[in-house]
Amino acid sequence: MSTVLITLAEPATTSPGRLVPAALIGIALIVLLITYFKLHPFLSLTLGSLVVGAVAGLSMTDTIAAFTDGFGSTAAGVGTLIALGAMFGKLLADSGGADEIVDTIVGRSSPRSLPWAMAAVGALIGLPMFFEIGLVLLMPVIFLVSRRSGVSLIRIGIPALAGLSVMHGLVPPHPGPLVAIDALKADLGITLGLGVLIAVPTVAIAGPLFSRYAARWVDVPAPELYESGPEAEGIRRPSFGVTLATVLLPVALMMGKALADILTAEGTVLRGVLDFLGTPLVALLIAVVVAMFTLGLGAGMDRKAIAKSLEQSLPPIAGILLIVAAGGGFKQTLIESGIGDLVATWVENSGLSVLLLAWLVAVLIRLATGSATVATVTASGILAPLVANLSVGETSLLVLAIGAGSLFFSHVNDAGFWLVKEYFGLTVGQNIKSWSLMETVISVTGLVLVLVLSLFL
């Protein structure tokens, strides 16, 4: 494994003795506000930023300026991508395209291969969708497949959840990876490629393989829900091939840009075209426009129905946008305080791999706050000054190490924990032995694969 050497940055403008307490107090306040007082993460991150600046010795003017700069740049760089991703995901669900992918894969699977098929379904649905949306969408399928096949609910459900969770934590255009990419100035195409490379074996290990053991520890019947559901009037599902091609379109465009940057000479027409088409904003915009035709009109939706679907996709993500942007503001406040430079010094003297450090920081914040997004944005802010001497590939691996750490051991302070528990009808203990351990397997496997890839980059 390559050990990254960190050079010292400019000295912090505030007293080094105040920096660590400032960061710890700020993070502790955010944790307390979110977990005990149940305050919205947007308000918690905002208040935490002001406290960090005050304790670190920054003037309130500088603190507010740092927060607003970080808020604005993150909203501009990430917010538009989240909005476009939500639009795409809503069209995929409303058109029946997601159901078509699910039914096609499951219909061609034997009982023995069903866990693998469900892992593939979870990963495909999780590629363009937020975890919560994908989970709600897949619940009817998980229950029906379990009952009709006679296979354990946990054996069927865990692989699908693994596919959703891995994509959410490791693969852009999900909010967590996008925030880390923006904060660490990583290349999105390369991060996407490496993320998919790590995601495939991670899903296999944490999904079908782990579910063998989880199904022995937790044995519950599938709830008697979703036995039948009529199709919406006038809606006909788009074909599997068309749906799959539409889902993979933005991924292909962004991967094309990454390959062009590596394989083609700078200044050529081909590279210019691929760079433009593979820009995340353009790639997702193209995907949404194409989906309006292939998924919307192709499913028999009229213009009003398509417009309504796109409109309804945005309100549910308003909170996510504010949290992500406020996380960017908190990140910038940490940077301006100089805590990142102090961490850089500590890393250089400790001899720890920056990748391992990134994972550990994200794990600690994840355990404390229960939020993968808060863990990602906070860890990215703390580690941002450490990327100066990293190569492009190493910076992308740093993003993925943070993403893996942000998924570690979901427990009672995580909304996803309760969502899975209630849907599956589990006790807290059963949920820990299945869902929480699955998340831990994802996190540790992701770290191991990141460290393995670092040997070659």
Short mmCIF file of C-alpha atoms in Angstrom, two decimals:
data_model
loop_
_atom_site.label_atom_id
_atom_site.label_comp_id
_atom_site.label_asym_id
_atom_site.label_seq_id
_atom_site.Cartn_x
_atom_site.Cartn_y
_atom_site.Cartn_z
CA MET A 1 0.00 0.00 0.00
CA SER A 2 1.36 3.39 -0.94
CA THR A 3 1.91 5.72 1.99
CA VAL A 4 1.08 9.30 1.16
CA LEU A 5 3.48 11.89 2.52
CA ILE A 6 1.87 15.14 3.54
CA THR A 7 3.73 18.42 3.42
CA LEU A 8 2.99 21.10 5.94
CA ALA A 9 0.59 23.78 4.77
CA GLU A 10 0.65 27.47 5.70
CA PRO A 11 0.46 28.05 9.44
CA ALA A 12 -3.05 28.54 10.76
CA THR A 13 -4.05 32.10 11.49
CA THR A 14 -5.52 31.08 14.83
CA SER A 15 -3.84 29.58 17.89
CA PRO A 16 -3.06 25.87 17.33
CA GLY A 17 -4.08 25.22 20.94
CA ARG A 18 -7.62 26.32 20.13
CA LEU A 19 -8.07 24.39 16.90
CA VAL A 20 -8.63 20.87 18.22
CA PRO A 21 -11.06 22.04 20.94
CA ALA A 22 -12.86 24.13 18.31
CA ALA A 23 -13.33 21.18 15.99
CA LEU A 24 -14.30 18.78 18.79
CA ILE A 25 -16.75 21.22 20.35
CA GLY A 26 -18.28 22.02 16.96
CA ILE A 27 -18.71 18.36 16.04
CA ALA A 28 -19.98 17.46 19.52
CA LEU A 29 -22.54 20.27 19.32
CA ILE A 30 -23.76 19.05 15.94
CA VAL A 31 -24.07 15.50 17.29
CA LEU A 32 -25.92 16.70 20.39
CA LEU A 33 -28.32 18.89 18.45
CA ILE A 34 -29.14 16.16 15.92
CA THR A 35 -29.35 13.18 18.28
CA TYR A 36 -30.67 14.60 21.58
CA PHE A 37 -32.53 17.75 20.66
CA LYS A 38 -33.69 16.32 17.29
CA LEU A 39 -32.79 19.57 15.57
CA HIS A 40 -32.68 19.51 11.78
CA PRO A 41 -29.13 18.85 10.49
CA PHE A 42 -29.23 22.09 8.45
CA LEU A 43 -29.65 24.17 11.62
CA SER A 44 -27.23 21.97 13.54
CA LEU A 45 -24.48 22.35 10.93
CA THR A 46 -25.04 26.11 10.75
CA LEU A 47 -24.81 26.55 14.51
CA GLY A 48 -21.83 24.21 14.67
CA SER A 49 -20.02 26.33 12.09
CA LEU A 50 -20.51 29.50 14.14
CA VAL A 51 -19.27 27.77 17.28
CA VAL A 52 -16.16 26.41 15.51
CA GLY A 53 -15.28 29.89 14.30
CA ALA A 54 -15.84 31.48 17.71
CA VAL A 55 -13.82 28.89 19.66
CA ALA A 56 -11.01 28.89 17.07
CA GLY A 57 -10.66 32.65 17.40
CA LEU A 58 -11.99 33.69 14.01
CA SER A 59 -13.99 36.89 13.91
CA MET A 60 -17.71 36.44 13.36
CA THR A 61 -17.37 38.29 10.06
CA ASP A 62 -14.76 35.82 8.82
CA THR A 63 -16.73 32.88 10.18
CA ILE A 64 -19.93 33.91 8.42
CA ALA A 65 -18.01 34.64 5.22
CA ALA A 66 -16.39 31.19 5.32
CA PHE A 67 -19.72 29.49 5.96
CA THR A 68 -21.57 31.32 3.20
CA ASP A 69 -18.74 30.73 0.72
CA GLY A 70 -18.79 27.02 1.45
CA PHE A 71 -22.58 26.90 1.40
CA GLY A 72 -22.80 28.65 -1.96
CA SER A 73 -20.05 26.73 -3.70
CA THR A 74 -21.42 23.39 -2.52
CA ALA A 75 -24.98 24.27 -3.54
CA ALA A 76 -23.75 25.35 -6.96
CA GLY A 77 -21.48 22.36 -7.48
CA VAL A 78 -23.62 19.61 -6.00
CA GLY A 79 -27.17 20.92 -5.66
CA THR A 80 -27.95 20.92 -9.38
CA LEU A 81 -26.72 17.34 -9.72
CA ILE A 82 -28.87 16.16 -6.81
CA ALA A 83 -31.92 17.87 -8.34
CA LEU A 84 -31.34 16.29 -11.75
CA GLY A 85 -30.76 12.88 -10.14
CA ALA A 86 -34.05 13.18 -8.27
CA MET A 87 -35.89 14.05 -11.49
CA PHE A 88 -34.39 11.06 -13.25
CA GLY A 89 -35.24 8.72 -10.39
CA LYS A 90 -38.86 9.91 -10.24
CA LEU A 91 -39.34 9.35 -13.98
CA LEU A 92 -37.83 5.88 -13.61
CA ALA A 93 -40.30 5.03 -10.86
CA ASP A 94 -43.43 6.65 -12.31
CA SER A 95 -42.97 5.17 -15.79
CA GLY A 96 -42.71 1.62 -14.48
CA GLY A 97 -39.15 1.36 -15.80
CA ALA A 98 -37.84 0.38 -12.37
CA ASP A 99 -40.47 -2.34 -12.10
CA GLU A 100 -39.50 -3.59 -15.57
CA ILE A 101 -35.85 -3.96 -14.54
CA VAL A 102 -36.84 -5.77 -11.37
CA ASP A 103 -39.33 -8.13 -12.97
CA THR A 104 -37.07 -9.01 -15.88
CA ILE A 105 -34.09 -9.93 -13.73
CA VAL A 106 -36.10 -11.78 -11.10
CA GLY A 107 -38.18 -13.61 -13.71
CA ARG A 108 -35.04 -15.11 -15.22
CA SER A 109 -33.56 -16.29 -11.93
CA SER A 110 -33.76 -19.65 -10.18
CA PRO A 111 -34.40 -19.79 -6.41
CA ARG A 112 -30.70 -20.46 -5.89
CA SER A 113 -29.65 -17.39 -7.84
CA LEU A 114 -32.38 -15.08 -6.51
CA PRO A 115 -30.13 -13.42 -3.88
CA TRP A 116 -27.65 -12.54 -6.62
CA ALA A 117 -30.44 -11.26 -8.84
CA MET A 118 -31.80 -9.10 -6.02
CA ALA A 119 -28.32 -7.69 -5.41
CA ALA A 120 -28.15 -6.74 -9.08
CA VAL A 121 -31.62 -5.19 -8.88
CA GLY A 122 -30.67 -3.17 -5.80
CA ALA A 123 -27.50 -1.92 -7.45
CA LEU A 124 -29.27 -0.97 -10.69
CA ILE A 125 -32.11 0.81 -8.90
CA GLY A 126 -29.64 2.38 -6.49
CA LEU A 127 -27.52 3.81 -9.28
CA PRO A 128 -29.78 6.77 -10.07
CA MET A 129 -31.90 6.86 -6.89
CA PHE A 130 -31.49 7.94 -3.29
CA PHE A 131 -31.41 5.08 -0.80
CA GLU A 132 -34.75 5.88 0.81
CA ILE A 133 -36.53 6.14 -2.55
CA GLY A 134 -35.00 2.91 -3.78
CA LEU A 135 -35.89 1.14 -0.54
CA VAL A 136 -39.54 2.13 -0.73
CA LEU A 137 -39.63 1.13 -4.39
CA LEU A 138 -38.08 -2.29 -3.77
CA MET A 139 -40.12 -3.27 -0.70
CA PRO A 140 -43.07 -4.71 -2.67
CA VAL A 141 -40.66 -6.69 -4.86
CA ILE A 142 -38.69 -8.04 -1.89
CA PHE A 143 -41.86 -9.18 -0.11
CA LEU A 144 -43.45 -10.74 -3.19
CA VAL A 145 -40.28 -12.54 -4.26
CA SER A 146 -39.77 -13.92 -0.75
CA ARG A 147 -43.34 -15.22 -0.43
CA ARG A 148 -43.68 -16.66 -3.93
CA SER A 149 -40.25 -18.30 -3.98
CA GLY A 150 -40.33 -19.56 -0.40
CA VAL A 151 -36.86 -18.07 0.19
CA SER A 152 -36.16 -16.31 3.51
CA LEU A 153 -37.06 -12.61 3.65
CA ILE A 154 -33.58 -11.78 4.98
CA ARG A 155 -31.93 -13.92 2.27
CA ILE A 156 -33.81 -11.92 -0.38
CA GLY A 157 -33.82 -8.52 1.30
CA ILE A 158 -30.23 -8.11 2.47
CA PRO A 159 -28.72 -8.41 -1.05
CA ALA A 160 -31.13 -5.77 -2.37
CA LEU A 161 -30.35 -3.45 0.54
CA ALA A 162 -26.62 -4.02 0.01
CA GLY A 163 -26.94 -2.98 -3.63
CA LEU A 164 -28.80 0.19 -2.66
CA SER A 165 -26.48 1.11 0.21
CA VAL A 166 -23.21 0.54 -1.66
CA MET A 167 -24.34 2.70 -4.58
CA HIS A 168 -25.54 5.39 -2.18
CA GLY A 169 -22.24 5.55 -0.33
CA LEU A 170 -19.64 4.95 -3.03
CA VAL A 171 -20.95 5.87 -6.47
CA PRO A 172 -21.78 9.37 -7.73
CA PRO A 173 -24.16 11.07 -8.52
CA HIS A 174 -25.35 10.35 -4.97
CA PRO A 175 -25.01 13.29 -2.54
CA GLY A 176 -22.30 11.80 -0.31
CA PRO A 177 -19.76 10.99 -3.02
CA LEU A 178 -20.56 14.26 -4.83
CA VAL A 179 -19.90 16.30 -1.70
CA ALA A 180 -16.57 14.53 -1.13
CA ILE A 181 -15.60 14.95 -4.79
CA ASP A 182 -16.40 18.65 -4.62
CA ALA A 183 -14.60 19.21 -1.31
CA LEU A 184 -11.49 17.25 -2.28
CA LYS A 185 -11.42 18.44 -5.92
CA ALA A 186 -11.42 14.85 -7.18
CA ASP A 187 -12.10 13.84 -10.77
CA LEU A 188 -15.71 12.65 -10.97
CA GLY A 189 -15.20 10.27 -13.90
CA ILE A 190 -12.24 8.50 -12.32
CA THR A 191 -14.03 8.35 -8.96
CA LEU A 192 -17.08 6.89 -10.68
CA GLY A 193 -14.99 4.23 -12.41
CA LEU A 194 -13.11 3.26 -9.25
CA GLY A 195 -16.34 3.40 -7.26
CA VAL A 196 -18.04 0.91 -9.57
CA LEU A 197 -14.92 -1.29 -9.49
CA ILE A 198 -15.08 -1.39 -5.69
CA ALA A 199 -18.87 -1.55 -5.52
CA VAL A 200 -19.29 -4.80 -7.47
CA PRO A 201 -17.31 -7.11 -5.13
CA THR A 202 -18.56 -5.18 -2.09
CA VAL A 203 -22.18 -5.81 -3.05
CA ALA A 204 -21.39 -9.49 -3.63
CA ILE A 205 -19.74 -9.93 -0.22
CA ALA A 206 -22.16 -7.83 1.85
CA GLY A 207 -25.24 -9.02 -0.08
CA PRO A 208 -25.62 -12.62 -1.29
CA LEU A 209 -22.67 -14.00 0.70
CA PHE A 210 -23.39 -12.29 4.03
CA SER A 211 -27.14 -12.95 3.72
CA ARG A 212 -26.46 -16.69 4.06
CA TYR A 213 -25.44 -16.11 7.67
CA ALA A 214 -27.88 -13.29 8.41
CA ALA A 215 -30.79 -15.51 7.32
CA ARG A 216 -29.71 -18.09 9.92
CA TRP A 217 -29.58 -15.49 12.69
CA VAL A 218 -32.84 -13.77 11.77
CA ASP A 219 -35.80 -15.80 10.52
CA VAL A 220 -38.95 -13.77 9.91
CA PRO A 221 -41.78 -14.18 7.39
CA ALA A 222 -42.43 -11.62 4.70
CA PRO A 223 -45.27 -9.24 5.69
CA GLU A 224 -48.59 -9.77 3.92
CA LEU A 225 -48.33 -6.56 1.94
CA TYR A 226 -48.28 -5.56 -1.72
CA GLU A 227 -49.85 -8.79 -2.94
CA SER A 228 -51.24 -7.02 -5.96
CA GLY A 229 -51.08 -3.54 -7.38
CA PRO A 230 -52.96 -2.30 -10.45
CA GLU A 231 -51.04 -0.45 -13.12
CA ALA A 232 -51.79 3.24 -13.46
CA GLU A 233 -54.31 3.97 -16.19
CA GLY A 234 -52.70 4.56 -19.58
CA ILE A 235 -49.24 3.54 -18.36
CA ARG A 236 -47.35 0.80 -20.18
CA ARG A 237 -43.89 -0.12 -19.04
CA PRO A 238 -40.94 0.72 -21.27
CA SER A 239 -38.95 -2.31 -22.37
CA PHE A 240 -36.10 -3.67 -20.28
CA GLY A 241 -33.48 -2.78 -22.89
CA VAL A 242 -34.68 0.79 -23.25
CA THR A 243 -34.90 1.26 -19.48
CA LEU A 244 -31.47 -0.20 -18.82
CA ALA A 245 -29.88 1.90 -21.58
CA THR A 246 -31.48 5.05 -20.13
CA VAL A 247 -30.29 4.25 -16.60
CA LEU A 248 -26.73 3.63 -17.78
CA LEU A 249 -26.59 6.65 -20.12
CA PRO A 250 -25.21 9.19 -17.59
CA VAL A 251 -22.75 6.61 -16.29
CA ALA A 252 -21.51 5.92 -19.82
CA LEU A 253 -21.13 9.63 -20.58
CA MET A 254 -19.12 10.29 -17.40
CA MET A 255 -17.00 7.20 -17.96
CA GLY A 256 -16.37 8.36 -21.53
CA LYS A 257 -15.00 11.63 -20.22
CA ALA A 258 -12.70 9.81 -17.79
CA LEU A 259 -11.36 7.53 -20.51
CA ALA A 260 -10.90 10.46 -22.90
CA ASP A 261 -8.87 12.33 -20.29
CA ILE A 262 -6.60 9.32 -19.96
CA LEU A 263 -6.34 8.01 -23.52
CA THR A 264 -6.72 11.02 -25.87
CA ALA A 265 -4.48 14.01 -26.40
CA GLU A 266 -5.48 17.32 -24.91
CA GLY A 267 -6.95 19.78 -27.41
CA THR A 268 -8.37 17.18 -29.81
CA VAL A 269 -11.96 17.48 -31.02
CA LEU A 270 -12.88 14.04 -29.65
CA ARG A 271 -11.62 14.86 -26.20
CA GLY A 272 -13.40 18.22 -26.22
CA VAL A 273 -16.71 16.60 -27.15
CA LEU A 274 -16.39 13.79 -24.61
CA ASP A 275 -15.29 16.22 -21.89
CA PHE A 276 -18.39 18.31 -22.53
CA LEU A 277 -20.82 15.40 -22.68
CA GLY A 278 -19.25 13.77 -19.62
CA THR A 279 -19.44 16.86 -17.43
CA PRO A 280 -21.76 15.72 -14.61
CA LEU A 281 -24.26 18.53 -15.09
CA VAL A 282 -24.47 17.91 -18.85
CA ALA A 283 -24.54 14.11 -18.51
CA LEU A 284 -27.41 14.17 -16.02
CA LEU A 285 -29.25 16.86 -17.96
CA ILE A 286 -29.02 14.74 -21.11
CA ALA A 287 -30.20 11.69 -19.14
CA VAL A 288 -33.27 13.53 -17.82
CA VAL A 289 -34.19 14.84 -21.27
CA VAL A 290 -33.73 11.40 -22.82
CA ALA A 291 -35.75 9.81 -19.99
CA MET A 292 -38.63 12.16 -20.72
CA PHE A 293 -38.91 10.47 -24.11
CA THR A 294 -37.80 6.88 -23.44
CA LEU A 295 -39.39 6.46 -20.00
CA GLY A 296 -42.07 9.15 -20.03
CA LEU A 297 -43.54 9.20 -23.52
CA GLY A 298 -42.41 5.60 -24.01
CA ALA A 299 -44.62 4.54 -21.10
CA GLY A 300 -47.64 6.41 -22.43
CA MET A 301 -47.31 9.40 -20.11
CA ASP A 302 -48.51 12.67 -21.64
CA ARG A 303 -46.74 16.00 -21.26
CA LYS A 304 -48.74 16.91 -18.16
CA ALA A 305 -47.90 13.63 -16.47
CA ILE A 306 -44.20 14.03 -17.24
CA ALA A 307 -44.22 17.62 -15.98
CA LYS A 308 -46.01 16.52 -12.79
CA SER A 309 -43.49 13.73 -12.22
CA LEU A 310 -40.56 16.13 -12.57
CA GLU A 311 -42.23 18.69 -10.33
CA GLN A 312 -42.98 16.16 -7.59
CA SER A 313 -39.36 14.99 -7.57
CA LEU A 314 -38.01 18.22 -6.10
CA PRO A 315 -39.85 18.91 -2.79
CA PRO A 316 -38.62 15.68 -1.11
CA ILE A 317 -34.97 16.64 -1.70
CA ALA A 318 -35.18 20.20 -0.37
CA GLY A 319 -33.95 19.09 3.03
CA ILE A 320 -31.13 17.08 1.48
CA LEU A 321 -29.98 20.11 -0.52
CA LEU A 322 -29.92 22.31 2.58
CA ILE A 323 -28.05 19.71 4.63
CA VAL A 324 -25.46 19.17 1.90
CA ALA A 325 -24.95 22.92 1.40
CA ALA A 326 -24.70 23.56 5.14
CA GLY A 327 -22.21 20.71 5.34
CA GLY A 328 -20.16 22.57 2.73
CA GLY A 329 -20.35 25.68 4.90
CA PHE A 330 -19.19 23.73 7.96
CA LYS A 331 -16.38 22.24 5.90
CA GLN A 332 -15.20 25.67 4.78
CA THR A 333 -15.30 26.99 8.34
CA LEU A 334 -13.07 24.11 9.45
CA ILE A 335 -10.67 24.87 6.62
CA GLU A 336 -10.52 28.57 7.43
CA SER A 337 -9.87 27.83 11.11
CA GLY A 338 -6.73 25.87 10.18
CA ILE A 339 -7.76 22.54 11.73
CA GLY A 340 -7.04 20.80 8.45
CA ASP A 341 -3.44 21.98 8.51
CA LEU A 342 -3.12 20.71 12.07
CA VAL A 343 -4.48 17.30 11.04
CA ALA A 344 -2.05 17.27 8.12
CA THR A 345 0.84 17.76 10.55
CA TRP A 346 -0.47 14.98 12.79
CA VAL A 347 -0.84 12.60 9.84
CA GLU A 348 2.71 13.29 8.66
CA ASN A 349 4.10 12.58 12.11
CA SER A 350 1.86 9.57 12.82
CA GLY A 351 2.82 7.58 9.74
CA LEU A 352 -0.80 6.59 9.12
CA SER A 353 -2.00 6.16 5.58
CA VAL A 354 -4.21 9.09 4.65
CA LEU A 355 -6.74 6.57 3.29
CA LEU A 356 -6.99 4.77 6.62
CA LEU A 357 -7.25 8.08 8.45
CA ALA A 358 -10.06 9.23 6.14
CA TRP A 359 -12.00 6.03 6.83
CA LEU A 360 -11.52 6.31 10.59
CA VAL A 361 -12.65 9.95 10.71
CA ALA A 362 -15.78 9.13 8.70
CA VAL A 363 -16.51 6.09 10.89
CA LEU A 364 -16.35 8.10 14.11
CA ILE A 365 -18.64 10.82 12.79
CA ARG A 366 -21.05 8.24 11.34
CA LEU A 367 -21.28 6.43 14.69
CA ALA A 368 -21.83 9.72 16.50
CA THR A 369 -24.39 11.34 14.22
CA GLY A 370 -26.01 8.41 12.41
CA SER A 371 -25.83 10.32 9.14
CA ALA A 372 -23.72 9.13 6.24
CA THR A 373 -24.04 12.57 4.63
CA VAL A 374 -22.90 14.45 7.74
CA ALA A 375 -20.02 11.99 8.14
CA THR A 376 -18.97 12.51 4.53
CA VAL A 377 -19.13 16.30 4.46
CA THR A 378 -17.41 16.67 7.84
CA ALA A 379 -14.64 14.18 7.08
CA SER A 380 -14.11 15.77 3.68
CA GLY A 381 -13.74 19.18 5.30
CA ILE A 382 -11.22 17.94 7.83
CA LEU A 383 -9.17 16.09 5.21
CA ALA A 384 -9.39 18.63 2.37
CA PRO A 385 -5.94 20.16 3.07
CA LEU A 386 -4.32 16.73 2.80
CA VAL A 387 -4.85 16.30 -0.95
CA ALA A 388 -2.18 18.73 -2.15
CA ASN A 389 0.37 16.04 -2.98
CA LEU A 390 -2.03 13.26 -3.94
CA SER A 391 -2.34 12.01 -7.50
CA VAL A 392 -5.69 12.08 -9.27
CA GLY A 393 -6.23 8.39 -8.58
CA GLU A 394 -5.26 8.69 -4.92
CA THR A 395 -7.65 11.60 -4.46
CA SER A 396 -10.48 9.49 -5.88
CA LEU A 397 -9.54 6.66 -3.50
CA LEU A 398 -9.66 9.17 -0.63
CA VAL A 399 -13.24 10.00 -1.62
CA LEU A 400 -14.12 6.30 -1.63
CA ALA A 401 -12.41 5.68 1.74
CA ILE A 402 -14.56 8.43 3.25
CA GLY A 403 -17.64 6.98 1.57
CA ALA A 404 -16.91 3.52 2.96
CA GLY A 405 -16.39 4.91 6.45
CA SER A 406 -19.66 6.83 6.28
CA LEU A 407 -21.62 3.56 6.02
CA PHE A 408 -20.17 1.88 9.12
CA PHE A 409 -22.62 0.20 11.58
CA SER A 410 -25.97 1.91 11.20
CA HIS A 411 -27.69 1.95 14.59
CA VAL A 412 -30.46 3.69 16.54
CA ASN A 413 -29.46 7.25 15.62
CA ASP A 414 -29.80 6.51 11.89
CA ALA A 415 -33.15 7.03 10.16
CA GLY A 416 -32.32 4.20 7.77
CA PHE A 417 -32.08 1.81 10.73
CA TRP A 418 -35.69 2.45 11.70
CA LEU A 419 -36.89 2.44 8.09
CA VAL A 420 -35.53 -1.07 7.54
CA LYS A 421 -36.68 -2.27 10.96
CA GLU A 422 -40.28 -1.19 10.44
CA TYR A 423 -40.58 -2.41 6.86
CA PHE A 424 -39.13 -5.83 7.66
CA GLY A 425 -40.98 -6.14 10.97
CA LEU A 426 -37.80 -6.81 12.96
CA THR A 427 -36.88 -6.23 16.58
CA VAL A 428 -33.98 -3.89 17.35
CA GLY A 429 -31.75 -6.91 18.04
CA GLN A 430 -32.72 -8.61 14.79
CA ASN A 431 -32.10 -5.41 12.86
CA ILE A 432 -28.63 -5.10 14.36
CA LYS A 433 -27.80 -8.72 13.45
CA SER A 434 -28.89 -8.18 9.84
CA TRP A 435 -28.99 -4.57 8.62
CA SER A 436 -26.37 -3.07 10.98
CA LEU A 437 -23.87 -5.87 10.40
CA MET A 438 -24.46 -5.67 6.64
CA GLU A 439 -23.54 -1.97 6.73
CA THR A 440 -20.39 -2.81 8.69
CA VAL A 441 -19.40 -5.49 6.16
CA ILE A 442 -19.87 -2.93 3.37
CA SER A 443 -17.70 -0.39 5.17
CA VAL A 444 -14.84 -2.75 6.00
CA THR A 445 -14.89 -4.43 2.59
CA GLY A 446 -14.85 -1.03 0.88
CA LEU A 447 -11.82 0.03 2.93
CA VAL A 448 -9.93 -3.18 2.15
CA LEU A 449 -10.57 -2.79 -1.57
CA VAL A 450 -9.53 0.88 -1.48
CA LEU A 451 -6.25 -0.09 0.19
CA VAL A 452 -5.70 -2.86 -2.37
CA LEU A 453 -6.25 -0.45 -5.26
CA SER A 454 -3.83 2.01 -3.68
CA LEU A 455 -1.06 -0.51 -4.35
CA PHE A 456 -1.53 0.06 -8.07
CA LEU A 457 -2.24 3.81 -8.18
#
